[in-house]
mmCIF file with all atom_site columns, C-alpha atoms in Angstrom:
data_model
loop_
_atom_site.group_PDB
_atom_site.id
_atom_site.type_symbol
_atom_site.label_atom_id
_atom_site.label_alt_id
_atom_site.label_comp_id
_atom_site.label_asym_id
_atom_site.label_entity_id
_atom_site.label_seq_id
_atom_site.pdbx_PDB_ins_code
_atom_site.Cartn_x
_atom_site.Cartn_y
_atom_site.Cartn_z
_atom_site.occupancy
_atom_site.B_iso_or_equiv
_atom_site.pdbx_formal_charge
_atom_site.auth_seq_id
_atom_site.auth_comp_id
_atom_site.auth_asym_id
_atom_site.auth_atom_id
_atom_site.pdbx_PDB_model_num
ATOM 1   C CA . MET A 1 1   ? -14.550 -48.441 12.036  1.00 0.00 ? 1212 MET A CA 1
ATOM 2   C CA . PRO A 1 2   ? -12.607 -45.759 10.224  1.00 0.00 ? 1213 PRO A CA 1
ATOM 3   C CA . LEU A 1 3   ? -14.745 -42.635 9.165   1.00 0.00 ? 1214 LEU A CA 1
ATOM 4   C CA . SER A 1 4   ? -15.201 -41.877 6.039   1.00 0.00 ? 1215 SER A CA 1
ATOM 5   C CA . LYS A 1 5   ? -13.374 -39.580 3.479   1.00 0.00 ? 1216 LYS A CA 1
ATOM 6   C CA . ALA A 1 6   ? -16.729 -37.408 3.700   1.00 0.00 ? 1217 ALA A CA 1
ATOM 7   C CA . ALA A 1 7   ? -16.611 -37.476 7.256   1.00 0.00 ? 1218 ALA A CA 1
ATOM 8   C CA . LYS A 1 8   ? -13.161 -36.281 7.537   1.00 0.00 ? 1219 LYS A CA 1
ATOM 9   C CA . SER A 1 9   ? -13.347 -33.608 5.050   1.00 0.00 ? 1220 SER A CA 1
ATOM 10  C CA . ALA A 1 10  ? -16.290 -32.162 6.989   1.00 0.00 ? 1221 ALA A CA 1
ATOM 11  C CA . VAL A 1 11  ? -14.572 -32.388 10.246  1.00 0.00 ? 1222 VAL A CA 1
ATOM 12  C CA . LYS A 1 12  ? -11.399 -30.761 8.959   1.00 0.00 ? 1223 LYS A CA 1
ATOM 13  C CA . LYS A 1 13  ? -14.289 -27.964 7.334   1.00 0.00 ? 1224 LYS A CA 1
ATOM 14  C CA . GLU A 1 14  ? -15.640 -27.205 10.687  1.00 0.00 ? 1225 GLU A CA 1
ATOM 15  C CA . LEU A 1 15  ? -12.312 -26.918 12.267  1.00 0.00 ? 1226 LEU A CA 1
ATOM 16  C CA . LEU A 1 16  ? -10.868 -24.539 9.397   1.00 0.00 ? 1227 LEU A CA 1
ATOM 17  C CA . LEU A 1 17  ? -14.259 -22.867 9.708   1.00 0.00 ? 1228 LEU A CA 1
ATOM 18  C CA . GLU A 1 18  ? -13.705 -22.012 13.590  1.00 0.00 ? 1229 GLU A CA 1
ATOM 19  C CA . GLU A 1 19  ? -10.362 -20.515 12.921  1.00 0.00 ? 1230 GLU A CA 1
ATOM 20  C CA . PRO A 1 20  ? -10.698 -16.590 13.365  1.00 0.00 ? 1231 PRO A CA 1
ATOM 21  C CA . LEU A 1 21  ? -10.907 -13.943 10.711  1.00 0.00 ? 1232 LEU A CA 1
ATOM 22  C CA . LEU A 1 22  ? -8.387  -11.265 10.323  1.00 0.00 ? 1233 LEU A CA 1
ATOM 23  C CA . ASP A 1 23  ? -7.756  -9.297  13.695  1.00 0.00 ? 1234 ASP A CA 1
ATOM 24  C CA . VAL A 1 24  ? -8.934  -5.798  11.951  1.00 0.00 ? 1235 VAL A CA 1
ATOM 25  C CA . VAL A 1 25  ? -7.921  -3.791  15.280  1.00 0.00 ? 1236 VAL A CA 1
ATOM 26  C CA . GLY A 1 26  ? -4.828  -5.252  15.719  1.00 0.00 ? 1237 GLY A CA 1
ATOM 27  C CA . THR A 1 27  ? -3.562  -5.086  12.219  1.00 0.00 ? 1238 THR A CA 1
ATOM 28  C CA . LYS A 1 28  ? -4.583  -1.722  12.476  1.00 0.00 ? 1239 LYS A CA 1
ATOM 29  C CA . THR A 1 29  ? -2.434  -0.941  15.232  1.00 0.00 ? 1240 THR A CA 1
ATOM 30  C CA . VAL A 1 30  ? 0.310   -2.346  13.244  1.00 0.00 ? 1241 VAL A CA 1
ATOM 31  C CA . LEU A 1 31  ? -0.319  -0.636  10.480  1.00 0.00 ? 1242 LEU A CA 1
ATOM 32  C CA . LEU A 1 32  ? -0.374  2.494   12.345  1.00 0.00 ? 1243 LEU A CA 1
ATOM 33  C CA . LYS A 1 33  ? 2.921   2.214   13.813  1.00 0.00 ? 1244 LYS A CA 1
ATOM 34  C CA . TRP A 1 34  ? 4.301   1.552   10.298  1.00 0.00 ? 1245 TRP A CA 1
ATOM 35  C CA . LEU A 1 35  ? 2.640   4.619   9.348   1.00 0.00 ? 1246 LEU A CA 1
ATOM 36  C CA . GLY A 1 36  ? 4.351   6.536   12.093  1.00 0.00 ? 1247 GLY A CA 1
ATOM 37  C CA . GLN A 1 37  ? 7.869   6.444   10.898  1.00 0.00 ? 1248 GLN A CA 1
ATOM 38  C CA . TRP A 1 38  ? 7.010   9.323   8.912   1.00 0.00 ? 1249 TRP A CA 1
ATOM 39  C CA . ASN A 1 39  ? 5.823   12.839  9.344   1.00 0.00 ? 1250 ASN A CA 1
ATOM 40  C CA . ARG A 1 40  ? 1.909   13.040  8.946   1.00 0.00 ? 1251 ARG A CA 1
ATOM 41  C CA . PRO A 1 41  ? 1.163   15.289  5.463   1.00 0.00 ? 1252 PRO A CA 1
ATOM 42  C CA . GLU A 1 42  ? -0.548  18.377  6.354   1.00 0.00 ? 1253 GLU A CA 1
ATOM 43  C CA . ASN A 1 43  ? -4.239  17.710  5.802   1.00 0.00 ? 1254 ASN A CA 1
ATOM 44  C CA . PRO A 1 44  ? -7.022  20.315  7.114   1.00 0.00 ? 1255 PRO A CA 1
ATOM 45  C CA . GLU A 1 45  ? -9.038  17.057  6.933   1.00 0.00 ? 1256 GLU A CA 1
ATOM 46  C CA . SER A 1 46  ? -7.341  14.635  9.561   1.00 0.00 ? 1257 SER A CA 1
ATOM 47  C CA . SER A 1 47  ? -5.498  15.059  12.271  1.00 0.00 ? 1258 SER A CA 1
ATOM 48  C CA . ASP A 1 48  ? -3.935  11.974  12.604  1.00 0.00 ? 1259 ASP A CA 1
ATOM 49  C CA . TRP A 1 49  ? -2.905  8.850   10.750  1.00 0.00 ? 1260 TRP A CA 1
ATOM 50  C CA . THR A 1 50  ? -5.866  6.927   12.391  1.00 0.00 ? 1261 THR A CA 1
ATOM 51  C CA . ASP A 1 51  ? -8.060  9.221   10.115  1.00 0.00 ? 1262 ASP A CA 1
ATOM 52  C CA . LEU A 1 52  ? -6.648  8.288   6.849   1.00 0.00 ? 1263 LEU A CA 1
ATOM 53  C CA . VAL A 1 53  ? -6.881  4.331   7.565   1.00 0.00 ? 1264 VAL A CA 1
ATOM 54  C CA . GLN A 1 54  ? -10.414 2.588   6.250   1.00 0.00 ? 1265 GLN A CA 1
ATOM 55  C CA . GLU A 1 55  ? -11.653 0.089   8.194   1.00 0.00 ? 1266 GLU A CA 1
ATOM 56  C CA . PHE A 1 56  ? -13.688 -2.573  7.281   1.00 0.00 ? 1267 PHE A CA 1
ATOM 57  C CA . PRO A 1 57  ? -14.907 -5.249  9.842   1.00 0.00 ? 1268 PRO A CA 1
ATOM 58  C CA . ALA A 1 58  ? -15.765 -8.431  9.388   1.00 0.00 ? 1269 ALA A CA 1
ATOM 59  C CA . ASP A 1 59  ? -20.110 -8.699  9.152   1.00 0.00 ? 1270 ASP A CA 1
ATOM 60  C CA . PRO A 1 60  ? -21.314 -11.607 11.586  1.00 0.00 ? 1271 PRO A CA 1
ATOM 61  C CA . GLY A 1 61  ? -22.062 -13.772 8.264   1.00 0.00 ? 1272 GLY A CA 1
ATOM 62  C CA . ASP A 1 62  ? -18.157 -13.661 7.124   1.00 0.00 ? 1273 ASP A CA 1
ATOM 63  C CA . ASN A 1 63  ? -17.140 -16.148 9.153   1.00 0.00 ? 1274 ASN A CA 1
ATOM 64  C CA . GLU A 1 64  ? -20.138 -18.914 7.468   1.00 0.00 ? 1275 GLU A CA 1
ATOM 65  C CA . LEU A 1 65  ? -18.847 -17.751 3.887   1.00 0.00 ? 1276 LEU A CA 1
ATOM 66  C CA . THR A 1 66  ? -16.555 -20.505 2.355   1.00 0.00 ? 1277 THR A CA 1
ATOM 67  C CA . SER A 1 67  ? -15.426 -18.653 -0.753  1.00 0.00 ? 1278 SER A CA 1
ATOM 68  C CA . GLY A 1 68  ? -14.731 -14.833 -2.003  1.00 0.00 ? 1279 GLY A CA 1
ATOM 69  C CA . MET A 1 69  ? -12.320 -12.066 -0.590  1.00 0.00 ? 1280 MET A CA 1
ATOM 70  C CA . ARG A 1 70  ? -13.343 -8.985  1.641   1.00 0.00 ? 1281 ARG A CA 1
ATOM 71  C CA . MET A 1 71  ? -10.797 -6.218  1.769   1.00 0.00 ? 1282 MET A CA 1
ATOM 72  C CA . ARG A 1 72  ? -10.507 -5.071  5.892   1.00 0.00 ? 1283 ARG A CA 1
ATOM 73  C CA . LEU A 1 73  ? -7.961  -2.314  5.755   1.00 0.00 ? 1284 LEU A CA 1
ATOM 74  C CA . VAL A 1 74  ? -7.110  0.535   2.996   1.00 0.00 ? 1285 VAL A CA 1
ATOM 75  C CA . VAL A 1 75  ? -4.546  3.391   3.276   1.00 0.00 ? 1286 VAL A CA 1
ATOM 76  C CA . ARG A 1 76  ? -4.352  6.108   0.773   1.00 0.00 ? 1287 ARG A CA 1
ATOM 77  C CA . LEU A 1 77  ? -0.740  7.506   0.468   1.00 0.00 ? 1288 LEU A CA 1
ATOM 78  C CA . THR A 1 78  ? 0.161   10.602  -1.937  1.00 0.00 ? 1289 THR A CA 1
ATOM 79  C CA . THR A 1 79  ? 3.297   11.844  -3.633  1.00 0.00 ? 1290 THR A CA 1
ATOM 80  C CA . SER A 1 80  ? 4.284   14.441  -5.640  1.00 0.00 ? 1291 SER A CA 1
ATOM 81  C CA . GLY A 1 81  ? 3.273   12.507  -8.749  1.00 0.00 ? 1292 GLY A CA 1
ATOM 82  C CA . ASN A 1 82  ? 1.129   9.656   -7.728  1.00 0.00 ? 1293 ASN A CA 1
ATOM 83  C CA . ARG A 1 83  ? -1.674  8.537   -5.634  1.00 0.00 ? 1294 ARG A CA 1
ATOM 84  C CA . TYR A 1 84  ? -1.310  5.317   -4.083  1.00 0.00 ? 1295 TYR A CA 1
ATOM 85  C CA . LEU A 1 85  ? -3.661  2.636   -2.439  1.00 0.00 ? 1296 LEU A CA 1
ATOM 86  C CA . ILE A 1 86  ? -2.018  0.212   0.187   1.00 0.00 ? 1297 ILE A CA 1
ATOM 87  C CA . ALA A 1 87  ? -5.026  -2.659  0.894   1.00 0.00 ? 1298 ALA A CA 1
ATOM 88  C CA . ILE A 1 88  ? -5.092  -5.705  3.291   1.00 0.00 ? 1299 ILE A CA 1
ATOM 89  C CA . LEU A 1 89  ? -7.492  -8.125  2.098   1.00 0.00 ? 1300 LEU A CA 1
ATOM 90  C CA . GLU A 1 90  ? -8.583  -11.983 3.589   1.00 0.00 ? 1301 GLU A CA 1
ATOM 91  C CA . SER A 1 91  ? -9.509  -14.709 1.913   1.00 0.00 ? 1302 SER A CA 1
ATOM 92  C CA . LEU A 1 92  ? -12.499 -16.303 3.559   1.00 0.00 ? 1303 LEU A CA 1
ATOM 93  C CA . ASP A 1 93  ? -11.747 -19.885 2.186   1.00 0.00 ? 1304 ASP A CA 1
ATOM 94  C CA . PRO A 1 94  ? -11.462 -22.006 5.198   1.00 0.00 ? 1305 PRO A CA 1
ATOM 95  C CA . HIS A 1 95  ? -7.801  -23.438 3.688   1.00 0.00 ? 1306 HIS A CA 1
ATOM 96  C CA . SER A 1 96  ? -6.943  -19.725 3.868   1.00 0.00 ? 1307 SER A CA 1
ATOM 97  C CA . ARG A 1 97  ? -6.918  -18.752 7.188   1.00 0.00 ? 1308 ARG A CA 1
ATOM 98  C CA . GLY A 1 98  ? -4.436  -17.298 9.094   1.00 0.00 ? 1309 GLY A CA 1
ATOM 99  C CA . VAL A 1 99  ? -3.122  -15.912 5.670   1.00 0.00 ? 1310 VAL A CA 1
ATOM 100 C CA . TYR A 1 100 ? -4.034  -12.651 4.544   1.00 0.00 ? 1311 TYR A CA 1
ATOM 101 C CA . PHE A 1 101 ? -3.053  -10.374 1.150   1.00 0.00 ? 1312 PHE A CA 1
ATOM 102 C CA . ILE A 1 102 ? -1.513  -7.060  0.862   1.00 0.00 ? 1313 ILE A CA 1
ATOM 103 C CA . SER A 1 103 ? -1.525  -5.142  -2.458  1.00 0.00 ? 1314 SER A CA 1
ATOM 104 C CA . VAL A 1 104 ? -0.247  -1.652  -3.434  1.00 0.00 ? 1315 VAL A CA 1
ATOM 105 C CA . PHE A 1 105 ? -2.059  0.223   -6.456  1.00 0.00 ? 1316 PHE A CA 1
ATOM 106 C CA . VAL A 1 106 ? -1.349  3.521   -8.154  1.00 0.00 ? 1317 VAL A CA 1
ATOM 107 C CA . ASN A 1 107 ? -3.271  5.743   -10.039 1.00 0.00 ? 1318 ASN A CA 1
ATOM 108 C CA . TRP A 1 108 ? -4.037  6.010   -13.407 1.00 0.00 ? 1319 TRP A CA 1
ATOM 109 C CA . LYS A 1 109 ? -2.096  8.145   -15.623 1.00 0.00 ? 1320 LYS A CA 1
ATOM 110 C CA . GLU A 1 110 ? -4.097  10.455  -17.310 1.00 0.00 ? 1321 GLU A CA 1
ATOM 111 C CA . SER A 1 111 ? -3.301  9.537   -21.013 1.00 0.00 ? 1322 SER A CA 1
ATOM 112 C CA . GLU A 1 112 ? -3.514  6.127   -19.920 1.00 0.00 ? 1323 GLU A CA 1
ATOM 113 C CA . TYR A 1 113 ? -7.379  7.182   -18.112 1.00 0.00 ? 1324 TYR A CA 1
ATOM 114 C CA . ARG A 1 114 ? -8.688  8.643   -21.293 1.00 0.00 ? 1325 ARG A CA 1
ATOM 115 C CA . PHE A 1 115 ? -7.589  6.058   -23.588 1.00 0.00 ? 1326 PHE A CA 1
ATOM 116 C CA . GLN A 1 116 ? -9.627  3.610   -21.745 1.00 0.00 ? 1327 GLN A CA 1
ATOM 117 C CA . GLN A 1 117 ? -12.413 5.305   -21.536 1.00 0.00 ? 1328 GLN A CA 1
ATOM 118 C CA . VAL A 1 118 ? -12.543 5.803   -25.245 1.00 0.00 ? 1329 VAL A CA 1
ATOM 119 C CA . VAL A 1 119 ? -12.191 1.888   -25.409 1.00 0.00 ? 1330 VAL A CA 1
ATOM 120 C CA . GLU A 1 120 ? -14.285 0.847   -22.688 1.00 0.00 ? 1331 GLU A CA 1
ATOM 121 C CA . SER A 1 121 ? -17.320 3.430   -23.927 1.00 0.00 ? 1332 SER A CA 1
ATOM 122 C CA . SER A 1 122 ? -16.974 1.956   -27.592 1.00 0.00 ? 1333 SER A CA 1
ATOM 123 C CA . TYR A 1 123 ? -17.018 -1.655  -26.598 1.00 0.00 ? 1334 TYR A CA 1
ATOM 124 C CA . ALA A 1 124 ? -19.163 -1.363  -23.224 1.00 0.00 ? 1335 ALA A CA 1
ATOM 125 C CA . ASP A 1 125 ? -21.358 1.679   -23.992 1.00 0.00 ? 1336 ASP A CA 1
ATOM 126 C CA . HIS A 1 126 ? -19.623 2.691   -20.227 1.00 0.00 ? 1337 HIS A CA 1
ATOM 127 C CA . PHE A 1 127 ? -16.828 3.276   -18.427 1.00 0.00 ? 1338 PHE A CA 1
ATOM 128 C CA . ASP A 1 128 ? -15.458 1.838   -15.277 1.00 0.00 ? 1339 ASP A CA 1
ATOM 129 C CA . GLY A 1 129 ? -12.527 3.577   -13.679 1.00 0.00 ? 1340 GLY A CA 1
ATOM 130 C CA . THR A 1 130 ? -11.656 1.479   -11.480 1.00 0.00 ? 1341 THR A CA 1
ATOM 131 C CA . LEU A 1 131 ? -8.075  0.719   -11.077 1.00 0.00 ? 1342 LEU A CA 1
ATOM 132 C CA . LYS A 1 132 ? -7.303  -2.680  -13.413 1.00 0.00 ? 1343 LYS A CA 1
ATOM 133 C CA . ALA A 1 133 ? -4.841  -5.435  -12.905 1.00 0.00 ? 1344 ALA A CA 1
ATOM 134 C CA . LYS A 1 134 ? -1.996  -3.177  -14.222 1.00 0.00 ? 1345 LYS A CA 1
ATOM 135 C CA . HIS A 1 135 ? -2.182  -1.066  -11.965 1.00 0.00 ? 1346 HIS A CA 1
ATOM 136 C CA . THR A 1 136 ? -0.730  -3.126  -9.208  1.00 0.00 ? 1347 THR A CA 1
ATOM 137 C CA . LEU A 1 137 ? 2.452   -2.514  -7.942  1.00 0.00 ? 1348 LEU A CA 1
ATOM 138 C CA . TRP A 1 138 ? 3.103   -5.262  -5.465  1.00 0.00 ? 1349 TRP A CA 1
ATOM 139 C CA . ALA A 1 139 ? 0.926   -8.062  -4.489  1.00 0.00 ? 1350 ALA A CA 1
ATOM 140 C CA . GLN A 1 140 ? 1.908   -11.080 -1.420  1.00 0.00 ? 1351 GLN A CA 1
ATOM 141 C CA . THR A 1 141 ? 0.233   -12.875 0.789   1.00 0.00 ? 1352 THR A CA 1
ATOM 142 C CA . PHE A 1 142 ? 1.429   -12.852 4.679   1.00 0.00 ? 1353 PHE A CA 1
ATOM 143 C CA . ARG A 1 143 ? 0.282   -14.212 7.951   1.00 0.00 ? 1354 ARG A CA 1
ATOM 144 C CA . ARG A 1 144 ? 0.409   -12.344 10.926  1.00 0.00 ? 1355 ARG A CA 1
ATOM 145 C CA . ARG A 1 145 ? 3.333   -11.767 12.281  1.00 0.00 ? 1356 ARG A CA 1
ATOM 146 C CA . GLU A 1 146 ? 4.825   -11.095 8.829   1.00 0.00 ? 1357 GLU A CA 1
ATOM 147 C CA . LEU A 1 147 ? 2.851   -7.913  8.495   1.00 0.00 ? 1358 LEU A CA 1
ATOM 148 C CA . LEU A 1 148 ? 5.720   -5.295  8.916   1.00 0.00 ? 1359 LEU A CA 1
ATOM 149 C CA . ASP A 1 149 ? 7.968   -7.126  6.597   1.00 0.00 ? 1360 ASP A CA 1
ATOM 150 C CA . ALA A 1 150 ? 4.527   -7.128  3.941   1.00 0.00 ? 1361 ALA A CA 1
ATOM 151 C CA . LEU A 1 151 ? 4.464   -3.269  4.690   1.00 0.00 ? 1362 LEU A CA 1
ATOM 152 C CA . ASN A 1 152 ? 8.211   -2.727  3.922   1.00 0.00 ? 1363 ASN A CA 1
ATOM 153 C CA . SER A 1 153 ? 7.858   -4.398  0.826   1.00 0.00 ? 1364 SER A CA 1
ATOM 154 C CA . CYS A 1 154 ? 5.033   -1.883  -0.281  1.00 0.00 ? 1365 CYS A CA 1
ATOM 155 C CA . ALA A 1 155 ? 7.103   0.922   0.865   1.00 0.00 ? 1366 ALA A CA 1
ATOM 156 C CA . VAL A 1 156 ? 10.111  -0.334  -1.162  1.00 0.00 ? 1367 VAL A CA 1
ATOM 157 C CA . ALA A 1 157 ? 7.382   -0.962  -4.545  1.00 0.00 ? 1368 ALA A CA 1
ATOM 158 C CA . ILE A 1 158 ? 6.069   2.691   -4.099  1.00 0.00 ? 1369 ILE A CA 1
ATOM 159 C CA . LEU A 1 159 ? 10.000  4.066   -3.953  1.00 0.00 ? 1370 LEU A CA 1
ATOM 160 C CA . GLY A 1 160 ? 10.665  2.008   -7.028  1.00 0.00 ? 1371 GLY A CA 1
ATOM 161 C CA . HIS A 1 161 ? 7.684   3.385   -8.802  1.00 0.00 ? 1372 HIS A CA 1
ATOM 162 C CA . GLU A 1 162 ? 8.828   7.185   -7.737  1.00 0.00 ? 1373 GLU A CA 1
ATOM 163 C CA . LEU A 1 163 ? 12.206  6.687   -9.138  1.00 0.00 ? 1374 LEU A CA 1
ATOM 164 C CA . ILE A 1 164 ? 12.897  8.247   -12.618 1.00 0.00 ? 1375 ILE A CA 1
ATOM 165 C CA . VAL A 1 165 ? 15.963  8.154   -14.647 1.00 0.00 ? 1376 VAL A CA 1
ATOM 166 C CA . PRO A 1 166 ? 17.280  12.167  -14.696 1.00 0.00 ? 1377 PRO A CA 1
ATOM 167 C CA . PRO A 1 167 ? 17.064  14.120  -17.590 1.00 0.00 ? 1378 PRO A CA 1
ATOM 168 C CA . THR A 1 168 ? 20.151  13.661  -20.162 1.00 0.00 ? 1379 THR A CA 1
ATOM 169 C CA . ASP A 1 169 ? 19.949  16.735  -22.011 1.00 0.00 ? 1380 ASP A CA 1
ATOM 170 C CA . GLU A 1 170 ? 21.005  18.674  -18.513 1.00 0.00 ? 1381 GLU A CA 1
ATOM 171 C CA . THR A 1 171 ? 24.502  18.919  -17.505 1.00 0.00 ? 1382 THR A CA 1
ATOM 172 C CA . PRO A 1 172 ? 24.764  18.511  -13.779 1.00 0.00 ? 1383 PRO A CA 1
ATOM 173 C CA . ASP A 1 173 ? 25.164  21.307  -11.523 1.00 0.00 ? 1384 ASP A CA 1
ATOM 174 C CA . ILE A 1 174 ? 29.005  21.903  -10.738 1.00 0.00 ? 1385 ILE A CA 1
ATOM 175 C CA . VAL A 1 175 ? 30.012  24.011  -8.090  1.00 0.00 ? 1386 VAL A CA 1
ATOM 176 C CA . LYS A 1 176 ? 32.393  26.124  -9.821  1.00 0.00 ? 1387 LYS A CA 1
ATOM 177 C CA . ARG A 1 177 ? 35.283  27.710  -7.780  1.00 0.00 ? 1388 ARG A CA 1
ATOM 178 C CA . GLY A 1 178 ? 35.819  31.574  -8.099  1.00 0.00 ? 1389 GLY A CA 1
ATOM 179 C CA . PRO A 1 179 ? 39.312  33.355  -8.029  1.00 0.00 ? 1390 PRO A CA 1
ATOM 180 C CA . GLY A 1 180 ? 40.767  32.760  -4.547  1.00 0.00 ? 1391 GLY A CA 1
ATOM 181 C CA . GLU A 1 181 ? 40.446  35.549  -2.096  1.00 0.00 ? 1392 GLU A CA 1
ATOM 182 C CA . ILE A 1 182 ? 43.705  37.323  -0.562  1.00 0.00 ? 1393 ILE A CA 1
ATOM 183 C CA . LEU A 1 183 ? 42.923  37.808  2.925   1.00 0.00 ? 1394 LEU A CA 1
ATOM 184 C CA . SER A 1 184 ? 44.915  40.622  4.834   1.00 0.00 ? 1395 SER A CA 1
ATOM 185 C CA . PHE A 1 185 ? 44.883  40.280  8.273   1.00 0.00 ? 1396 PHE A CA 1
ATOM 186 C CA . PRO A 1 186 ? 46.305  43.317  10.646  1.00 0.00 ? 1397 PRO A CA 1
ATOM 187 C CA . GLU A 1 187 ? 49.807  42.547  12.156  1.00 0.00 ? 1398 GLU A CA 1
ATOM 188 C CA . PRO A 1 188 ? 49.350  42.104  15.868  1.00 0.00 ? 1399 PRO A CA 1
ATOM 189 C CA . PHE A 1 189 ? 50.826  44.908  17.800  1.00 0.00 ? 1400 PHE A CA 1
ATOM 190 C CA . ASP A 1 190 ? 51.931  45.374  21.314  1.00 0.00 ? 1401 ASP A CA 1
ATOM 191 C CA . ASP A 1 191 ? 50.265  47.377  24.140  1.00 0.00 ? 1402 ASP A CA 1
#
């Protein structure tokens, strides 16, 4: 007797729910190895990259949920011009098990922050200073073995955001040659 569609769907859902959630410890290890390519910025509050990565392990009830997103790892990176947030997220949808999300967000610019504050205060009577979709520089899905490639894509997105056009009103520094020096060496003498 063949199984009904409902029974097949229930069995499939149960099998999908048995798939493990993101291995936060293993993923953090890969993230720290990737961060280890660069010298850690001097920071009196942290001794190494480990202190700069925030971890959000799965709650026991997360395995039972069938929808929603959970943030698992976050690292904040700061350049001379911006602050960035790399976030690794996981979908709790059973059909998405084994596929994870990585995103890079960039901070508010001061002018847009003030403008958004005025707009939200006038329309909603409060201001929510969280990052908006337009602050997303990069977002992609990845599987466990693709994490390094995903992190490299994040680095490229950050570098692409940091690059600027040089000012056009300045002339480039040109090395000018001075007048030639006449060198005078003493004549060799015999002893």
